CSV table of C-alpha atoms in Angstrom, one decimal:
chain,number,residue,atom,x,y,z
A,223,UNK,CA,-107.4,-86.4,-12.0
A,224,UNK,CA,-107.2,-86.7,-15.7
A,225,UNK,CA,-103.8,-87.5,-17.2
A,226,UNK,CA,-102.7,-85.4,-20.2
A,227,UNK,CA,-101.2,-87.4,-23.0
A,228,UNK,CA,-98.4,-85.2,-24.2
A,229,UNK,CA,-96.9,-85.8,-27.7
A,230,UNK,CA,-93.3,-87.2,-27.7
A,231,UNK,CA,-90.5,-84.7,-28.1
A,232,UNK,CA,-88.9,-86.6,-30.9
A,233,UNK,CA,-91.3,-86.7,-33.8
A,234,UNK,CA,-90.2,-86.9,-37.4
A,235,UNK,CA,-90.2,-83.6,-39.2
A,236,UNK,CA,-92.7,-84.8,-41.8
A,237,UNK,CA,-95.3,-85.4,-39.0
A,238,UNK,CA,-94.8,-82.1,-37.5
A,239,UNK,CA,-95.4,-80.6,-41.0
A,240,UNK,CA,-98.6,-82.6,-41.3
A,241,UNK,CA,-99.8,-81.2,-38.0
A,242,UNK,CA,-98.8,-77.6,-39.0
A,243,UNK,CA,-100.8,-78.0,-42.3
A,244,UNK,CA,-103.9,-79.1,-40.4
A,245,UNK,CA,-103.5,-76.3,-37.9
A,246,UNK,CA,-103.2,-73.7,-40.6
A,247,UNK,CA,-106.3,-75.1,-42.4
A,248,UNK,CA,-108.6,-75.3,-39.4
A,249,UNK,CA,-107.5,-72.1,-37.8
A,250,UNK,CA,-107.9,-70.3,-41.1
A,251,UNK,CA,-111.6,-71.3,-41.1
A,252,UNK,CA,-112.1,-70.6,-37.4
A,253,UNK,CA,-110.5,-67.1,-37.5
A,254,UNK,CA,-109.8,-66.4,-41.3
A,255,UNK,CA,-112.8,-64.2,-41.6
A,256,UNK,CA,-111.9,-62.2,-38.4
A,257,UNK,CA,-108.3,-61.9,-39.6
A,258,UNK,CA,-109.4,-60.5,-43.0
A,259,UNK,CA,-111.6,-57.9,-41.3
A,260,UNK,CA,-108.8,-57.0,-38.9
A,261,UNK,CA,-106.3,-56.5,-41.6
A,262,UNK,CA,-108.7,-54.1,-43.5
A,263,UNK,CA,-109.5,-52.2,-40.4
A,264,UNK,CA,-105.7,-51.8,-39.6
A,265,UNK,CA,-105.2,-50.4,-43.1
A,266,UNK,CA,-108.2,-48.1,-42.9
A,267,UNK,CA,-106.9,-46.5,-39.7
A,268,UNK,CA,-103.3,-46.0,-41.0
A,269,UNK,CA,-101.6,-44.0,-43.7
A,270,UNK,CA,-102.3,-47.0,-46.0
A,271,UNK,CA,-106.1,-46.5,-46.0
A,272,UNK,CA,-106.3,-45.8,-49.8
A,273,UNK,CA,-105.2,-49.5,-50.3
A,274,UNK,CA,-108.1,-50.7,-48.1
A,275,UNK,CA,-110.6,-48.4,-49.8
A,276,UNK,CA,-109.5,-49.6,-53.3
A,277,UNK,CA,-109.7,-53.2,-52.2
A,278,UNK,CA,-113.2,-52.8,-50.7
A,279,UNK,CA,-114.5,-51.0,-53.7
A,280,UNK,CA,-113.0,-53.7,-56.0
A,281,UNK,CA,-114.2,-56.7,-53.9
A,282,UNK,CA,-117.7,-55.6,-53.1
A,283,UNK,CA,-118.6,-53.5,-56.3
A,284,UNK,CA,-116.5,-54.7,-59.2
A,285,UNK,CA,-115.9,-58.3,-58.2
A,286,UNK,CA,-119.0,-58.9,-56.1
A,287,UNK,CA,-120.4,-61.4,-58.6
A,288,UNK,CA,-117.4,-63.6,-58.9
A,289,UNK,CA,-118.4,-66.2,-56.2
A,290,UNK,CA,-121.6,-66.8,-58.3
A,291,UNK,CA,-119.9,-66.9,-61.6
A,292,UNK,CA,-117.3,-69.7,-61.5
A,293,UNK,CA,-115.1,-68.2,-58.8
A,294,UNK,CA,-111.4,-67.6,-59.3
A,295,UNK,CA,-109.6,-70.9,-59.1
A,296,UNK,CA,-105.8,-71.0,-59.0
A,297,UNK,CA,-104.1,-74.3,-59.9
A,298,UNK,CA,-101.0,-72.9,-58.1
A,299,UNK,CA,-103.0,-72.6,-54.8
A,300,UNK,CA,-104.8,-76.0,-55.2
A,301,UNK,CA,-101.4,-77.8,-55.8
A,302,UNK,CA,-99.5,-76.3,-52.8
A,303,UNK,CA,-97.4,-78.8,-51.0
A,304,UNK,CA,-99.1,-78.0,-47.7
A,305,UNK,CA,-102.3,-79.8,-49.0
A,306,UNK,CA,-100.3,-83.0,-49.4
A,307,UNK,CA,-99.2,-82.7,-45.7
A,308,UNK,CA,-102.8,-82.0,-44.8
A,309,UNK,CA,-103.9,-85.2,-46.7
A,310,UNK,CA,-101.3,-87.4,-45.0
A,311,UNK,CA,-102.1,-86.2,-41.5
A,312,UNK,CA,-105.3,-88.3,-41.4
A,313,UNK,CA,-104.7,-89.7,-44.1
A,314,UNK,CA,-107.4,-88.9,-46.7
A,315,UNK,CA,-107.9,-91.1,-49.7
A,316,UNK,CA,-110.0,-90.6,-52.8
A,317,UNK,CA,-111.4,-93.8,-54.2
A,318,UNK,CA,-112.7,-94.1,-57.7
A,319,UNK,CA,-115.2,-96.9,-58.6
A,320,UNK,CA,-115.8,-95.9,-62.2
A,321,UNK,CA,-114.4,-93.5,-64.7
A,322,UNK,CA,-116.4,-90.2,-65.4
A,323,UNK,CA,-117.0,-89.0,-68.9
A,324,UNK,CA,-115.6,-85.4,-69.3
A,325,UNK,CA,-118.3,-84.8,-72.0
A,326,UNK,CA,-120.9,-84.6,-69.1
A,327,UNK,CA,-121.4,-82.3,-66.2
A,328,UNK,CA,-121.7,-83.7,-62.7
A,329,UNK,CA,-123.2,-82.9,-59.2
A,330,UNK,CA,-121.3,-84.7,-56.5
A,331,UNK,CA,-123.4,-85.3,-53.4
A,332,UNK,CA,-121.0,-85.5,-50.5
A,333,UNK,CA,-122.0,-87.5,-47.3
A,334,UNK,CA,-121.7,-87.0,-44.4
A,335,UNK,CA,-121.0,-83.4,-43.4
A,336,UNK,CA,-119.0,-84.2,-40.4
A,337,UNK,CA,-117.8,-81.3,-38.2
A,338,UNK,CA,-115.7,-79.4,-40.8
A,339,UNK,CA,-115.9,-81.3,-44.0
A,340,UNK,CA,-112.2,-82.1,-44.0
A,341,UNK,CA,-112.5,-84.8,-46.7
A,342,UNK,CA,-114.6,-82.6,-49.0
A,343,UNK,CA,-112.0,-79.8,-48.8
A,344,UNK,CA,-109.0,-82.0,-49.4
A,345,UNK,CA,-110.5,-83.8,-52.4
A,346,UNK,CA,-112.6,-81.2,-54.2
A,347,UNK,CA,-111.0,-77.8,-53.2
A,348,UNK,CA,-107.3,-79.0,-53.6
A,349,UNK,CA,-105.3,-81.5,-55.5
A,350,UNK,CA,-104.1,-83.2,-52.3
A,351,UNK,CA,-105.8,-86.4,-53.4
A,352,UNK,CA,-104.9,-86.0,-57.1
A,353,UNK,CA,-108.5,-85.3,-58.3
A,354,UNK,CA,-107.4,-84.1,-61.7
A,355,UNK,CA,-105.5,-87.4,-62.3
A,356,UNK,CA,-108.2,-89.6,-60.8
A,357,UNK,CA,-110.9,-88.0,-62.8
A,358,UNK,CA,-109.1,-86.4,-65.9
A,359,UNK,CA,-111.1,-83.8,-67.7
A,360,UNK,CA,-113.5,-83.1,-64.7
A,361,UNK,CA,-113.2,-79.6,-63.0
A,362,UNK,CA,-114.6,-79.6,-59.4
A,363,UNK,CA,-116.1,-76.7,-57.5
A,364,UNK,CA,-116.8,-77.2,-53.8
A,365,UNK,CA,-119.8,-75.1,-52.7
A,366,UNK,CA,-119.8,-73.9,-49.1
A,367,UNK,CA,-122.1,-71.5,-47.4
A,368,UNK,CA,-122.7,-68.1,-49.2
A,369,UNK,CA,-121.8,-66.3,-45.9
A,370,UNK,CA,-118.1,-67.4,-46.3
A,371,UNK,CA,-117.7,-65.1,-49.3
A,372,UNK,CA,-118.6,-61.9,-47.4
A,373,UNK,CA,-115.5,-61.3,-45.3
A,374,UNK,CA,-112.7,-59.4,-47.0
A,375,UNK,CA,-109.6,-61.2,-48.1
A,376,UNK,CA,-111.0,-64.5,-46.8
A,377,UNK,CA,-113.3,-64.5,-49.8
A,378,UNK,CA,-110.3,-64.4,-52.1
A,379,UNK,CA,-108.5,-67.1,-50.2
A,380,UNK,CA,-111.3,-69.6,-50.5
A,381,UNK,CA,-112.1,-68.7,-54.2
A,382,UNK,CA,-108.5,-69.6,-55.1
A,383,UNK,CA,-109.3,-73.2,-54.4
A,384,UNK,CA,-112.2,-73.2,-56.9
A,385,UNK,CA,-114.9,-72.7,-54.3
A,386,UNK,CA,-118.0,-70.9,-55.3
A,387,UNK,CA,-121.2,-70.0,-53.3
A,388,UNK,CA,-124.0,-72.5,-53.2
A,389,UNK,CA,-126.7,-70.2,-54.7
A,390,UNK,CA,-128.9,-71.3,-57.6
A,391,UNK,CA,-127.3,-68.8,-59.8
A,392,UNK,CA,-123.8,-70.0,-59.0
A,393,UNK,CA,-124.7,-73.7,-59.6
A,394,UNK,CA,-126.5,-73.1,-62.9
A,395,UNK,CA,-123.6,-70.9,-64.1
A,396,UNK,CA,-121.0,-73.7,-63.5
A,397,UNK,CA,-123.1,-76.5,-64.9
A,398,UNK,CA,-124.5,-74.6,-68.0
A,399,UNK,CA,-122.1,-71.7,-68.9
A,400,UNK,CA,-118.6,-73.1,-68.3
A,401,UNK,CA,-118.9,-76.1,-70.7
A,402,UNK,CA,-118.8,-79.9,-70.3
A,403,UNK,CA,-116.6,-81.5,-67.7
A,404,UNK,CA,-117.4,-79.0,-65.0
A,405,UNK,CA,-118.9,-80.2,-61.7
A,406,UNK,CA,-120.1,-79.0,-58.3
A,407,UNK,CA,-119.7,-80.8,-55.0
A,408,UNK,CA,-122.6,-80.2,-52.6
A,409,UNK,CA,-122.5,-81.3,-48.9
A,410,UNK,CA,-126.2,-82.4,-49.1
A,411,UNK,CA,-126.9,-82.6,-45.4
A,412,UNK,CA,-125.8,-79.1,-44.7
A,413,UNK,CA,-124.6,-77.6,-41.4
A,414,UNK,CA,-127.4,-79.1,-39.4
A,415,UNK,CA,-126.1,-82.6,-40.2
A,416,UNK,CA,-123.0,-81.8,-38.2
A,417,UNK,CA,-125.1,-82.4,-35.0
A,418,UNK,CA,-125.1,-86.1,-35.9
A,419,UNK,CA,-121.3,-86.4,-36.3
A,420,UNK,CA,-120.4,-88.6,-33.4
A,421,UNK,CA,-117.3,-90.9,-33.8
A,422,UNK,CA,-117.9,-94.6,-34.6
A,423,UNK,CA,-121.7,-94.2,-34.3
A,424,UNK,CA,-124.3,-95.0,-37.0
A,425,UNK,CA,-124.3,-92.4,-39.8
A,426,UNK,CA,-127.4,-90.2,-39.8
A,427,UNK,CA,-127.8,-88.3,-43.0
A,428,UNK,CA,-130.4,-85.6,-43.9
A,429,UNK,CA,-131.3,-86.2,-47.5
A,430,UNK,CA,-135.1,-86.4,-47.9
A,431,UNK,CA,-135.8,-82.7,-47.4
A,432,UNK,CA,-133.0,-81.7,-49.7
A,433,UNK,CA,-134.7,-81.7,-53.1
A,434,UNK,CA,-132.9,-78.6,-54.5
A,435,UNK,CA,-129.8,-80.5,-55.8
A,436,UNK,CA,-132.1,-83.1,-57.4
A,437,UNK,CA,-134.2,-80.4,-59.1
A,438,UNK,CA,-130.9,-78.7,-60.2
A,439,UNK,CA,-129.7,-81.9,-61.8
A,440,UNK,CA,-132.8,-82.3,-63.9
A,441,UNK,CA,-132.9,-78.6,-65.0
A,442,UNK,CA,-129.3,-78.7,-66.1
A,443,UNK,CA,-129.0,-82.4,-67.3
A,444,UNK,CA,-126.1,-83.0,-64.9
A,445,UNK,CA,-125.4,-86.5,-63.8
A,446,UNK,CA,-125.7,-87.2,-60.1
A,447,UNK,CA,-122.7,-88.8,-58.4
A,448,UNK,CA,-123.1,-90.1,-54.7
A,449,UNK,CA,-119.9,-89.7,-52.6
A,450,UNK,CA,-119.5,-91.3,-49.2
A,451,UNK,CA,-116.6,-90.3,-46.8
A,452,UNK,CA,-116.0,-93.1,-44.5
A,453,UNK,CA,-114.5,-91.7,-41.3
A,454,UNK,CA,-115.5,-88.1,-41.8
A,455,UNK,CA,-117.5,-88.2,-38.5
A,456,UNK,CA,-114.6,-89.7,-36.6
A,457,UNK,CA,-112.3,-86.7,-36.7
A,458,UNK,CA,-113.7,-84.9,-33.7
A,459,UNK,CA,-115.5,-85.8,-30.5
A,460,UNK,CA,-118.7,-84.0,-29.8
A,461,UNK,CA,-120.6,-83.2,-26.6
A,462,UNK,CA,-123.6,-85.6,-26.4
A,463,UNK,CA,-126.7,-83.9,-27.8
A,464,UNK,CA,-129.4,-86.6,-28.4
A,465,UNK,CA,-132.6,-85.7,-30.1
A,466,UNK,CA,-135.0,-83.9,-27.7
A,467,UNK,CA,-132.3,-82.9,-25.3
A,468,UNK,CA,-132.0,-79.2,-24.1
A,469,UNK,CA,-128.7,-78.8,-25.8
A,470,UNK,CA,-129.9,-80.1,-29.2
A,471,UNK,CA,-133.0,-77.8,-29.1
A,472,UNK,CA,-130.7,-74.8,-28.4
A,473,UNK,CA,-128.3,-75.8,-31.2
A,474,UNK,CA,-131.1,-76.2,-33.7
A,475,UNK,CA,-132.6,-72.9,-32.8
A,476,UNK,CA,-129.3,-71.1,-33.1
A,477,UNK,CA,-128.6,-72.9,-36.5
A,478,UNK,CA,-132.0,-71.9,-37.8
A,479,UNK,CA,-131.2,-68.2,-37.0
A,480,UNK,CA,-127.6,-67.9,-38.2
A,481,UNK,CA,-127.3,-70.8,-40.8
A,482,UNK,CA,-124.2,-72.0,-38.8
A,483,UNK,CA,-124.1,-75.2,-36.7
A,484,UNK,CA,-123.0,-74.3,-33.2
A,485,UNK,CA,-121.4,-77.8,-32.6
A,486,UNK,CA,-119.6,-78.3,-29.3
A,487,UNK,CA,-116.7,-80.4,-30.5
A,488,UNK,CA,-113.2,-81.1,-29.4
A,489,UNK,CA,-110.2,-83.1,-30.6
A,490,UNK,CA,-106.6,-83.0,-29.6
A,491,UNK,CA,-104.0,-80.3,-29.2
A,492,UNK,CA,-100.9,-79.4,-30.9
A,493,UNK,CA,-98.5,-80.7,-28.3
A,494,UNK,CA,-100.8,-83.2,-26.5
A,495,UNK,CA,-103.5,-85.7,-27.6
A,496,UNK,CA,-106.1,-85.3,-24.8
A,497,UNK,CA,-108.0,-82.1,-25.8
A,498,UNK,CA,-108.0,-79.3,-28.2
A,499,UNK,CA,-109.5,-78.1,-31.5
A,500,UNK,CA,-107.3,-80.1,-33.9
A,501,UNK,CA,-108.8,-83.2,-35.5
A,502,UNK,CA,-107.7,-86.6,-34.5
A,503,UNK,CA,-105.3,-88.6,-36.8
A,504,UNK,CA,-108.1,-90.9,-38.2
A,505,UNK,CA,-108.4,-92.0,-41.8
A,506,UNK,CA,-111.0,-90.7,-44.1
A,507,UNK,CA,-111.8,-92.8,-47.2
A,508,UNK,CA,-113.8,-91.0,-49.8
A,509,UNK,CA,-115.6,-93.4,-52.2
A,510,UNK,CA,-117.0,-91.9,-55.3
A,511,UNK,CA,-119.8,-93.9,-56.8
A,512,UNK,CA,-121.3,-94.5,-60.2
A,513,UNK,CA,-122.9,-91.5,-62.0
A,514,UNK,CA,-126.7,-91.5,-62.3
A,515,UNK,CA,-127.7,-90.3,-65.8
A,516,UNK,CA,-130.2,-87.5,-65.7
A,517,UNK,CA,-132.5,-86.4,-68.6
A,518,UNK,CA,-132.7,-82.6,-68.9
A,519,UNK,CA,-136.0,-81.0,-68.3
A,520,UNK,CA,-136.4,-77.3,-67.5
A,521,UNK,CA,-139.7,-77.8,-65.7
A,522,UNK,CA,-139.4,-81.1,-63.8
A,523,UNK,CA,-142.6,-82.2,-62.0
A,524,UNK,CA,-142.7,-83.2,-58.3
A,525,UNK,CA,-142.9,-86.8,-59.4
A,526,UNK,CA,-139.8,-86.4,-61.5
A,527,UNK,CA,-137.9,-85.0,-58.5
A,528,UNK,CA,-139.2,-87.7,-56.2
A,529,UNK,CA,-138.3,-90.5,-58.5
A,530,UNK,CA,-134.8,-89.3,-59.0
A,531,UNK,CA,-134.2,-88.6,-55.3
A,532,UNK,CA,-135.2,-92.2,-54.5
A,533,UNK,CA,-132.8,-93.5,-57.1
A,534,UNK,CA,-130.1,-91.3,-55.7
A,535,UNK,CA,-130.7,-92.5,-52.2
A,536,UNK,CA,-130.8,-96.2,-53.3
A,537,UNK,CA,-127.4,-95.7,-55.0
A,538,UNK,CA,-125.9,-94.1,-52.0
A,539,UNK,CA,-127.1,-96.9,-49.7
A,540,UNK,CA,-125.7,-99.5,-52.2
A,541,UNK,CA,-122.4,-97.6,-52.2
A,542,UNK,CA,-122.3,-97.6,-48.4
A,543,UNK,CA,-123.1,-101.3,-48.0
A,544,UNK,CA,-120.6,-102.3,-50.6
A,545,UNK,CA,-117.7,-100.5,-49.0
A,546,UNK,CA,-118.4,-100.3,-45.3
A,547,UNK,CA,-116.6,-103.6,-44.6
A,548,UNK,CA,-113.4,-102.2,-46.1
A,549,UNK,CA,-113.3,-98.8,-44.3
A,550,UNK,CA,-115.2,-99.2,-41.1
A,551,UNK,CA,-114.1,-100.8,-37.8
A,552,UNK,CA,-117.7,-101.7,-36.8
A,553,UNK,CA,-119.1,-104.3,-39.1
A,554,UNK,CA,-122.6,-103.6,-37.8
A,555,UNK,CA,-122.5,-99.8,-38.5
A,556,UNK,CA,-125.7,-98.6,-40.1
A,557,UNK,CA,-126.7,-95.8,-42.6
A,558,UNK,CA,-129.8,-93.9,-41.5
A,559,UNK,CA,-131.5,-91.7,-44.1
A,560,UNK,CA,-133.8,-88.9,-42.9
């Protein structure tokens, strides 16, 4: 019989607040969309239905283009104390290797995806890791799936963090219309990369088929910045799903249909450490590499894209090799690029 490892009764208040912050974040992404829909439905079937109708008309007619036109970031929301507790739970650390010139625009390529991109959220969608002080003059926009901007109320919640959708229109608007110093953060591997997120195993990244962000960099003249999050894959356990297994085939089929990765993951609970949907307390060290200068060209050739992608991959591998001994327990851990 498995023994459940219960949390001690006497835990410092700050640790309980850290856990609460993580619970609120992860459950907001698990159920936030459903909650938003539920609130609107309750209003529609009550005497307050005019409020719901006004909101729906505003959100999906008047305001429908906002996720593709810079979003609606709120420094107040990004600087909430709760995000500091979220950071300290793991903890998450943002590590700068060089300064970034605010006269340029940047595309941050974030690796790996992990299960739920906790490090990307903390560092690029909040001020938990003091992004504005680490990189003064740079305004980050984390770009998640476009589907996240469809549910009512939830769309407004995530836009307040500076998130925008990952469409071409959105990317080009931020990098060309909002002026110098603006940046986007793209989780290059996408949702399908989450299937490779197994704790303390070799990192398997999907980059070679992803040429869109490379082409975008050339078209907008934005500098490319490789970012590696050591420990992102360690936050959750995942049911074994090796390549070729029936489970993996089913997962990939579902993902191709709904653009969402049906990862069978588990972590710890709120009051015990044995199982649950809360991530483990394991560090995430996000190392931001040197920018790769890009010469602007509105019509890049396939060769231009291929050369820049190879340069980017080489820079990412170098960043990984130079830092893995500092942030990884396994000295023999490898980086596999697919």
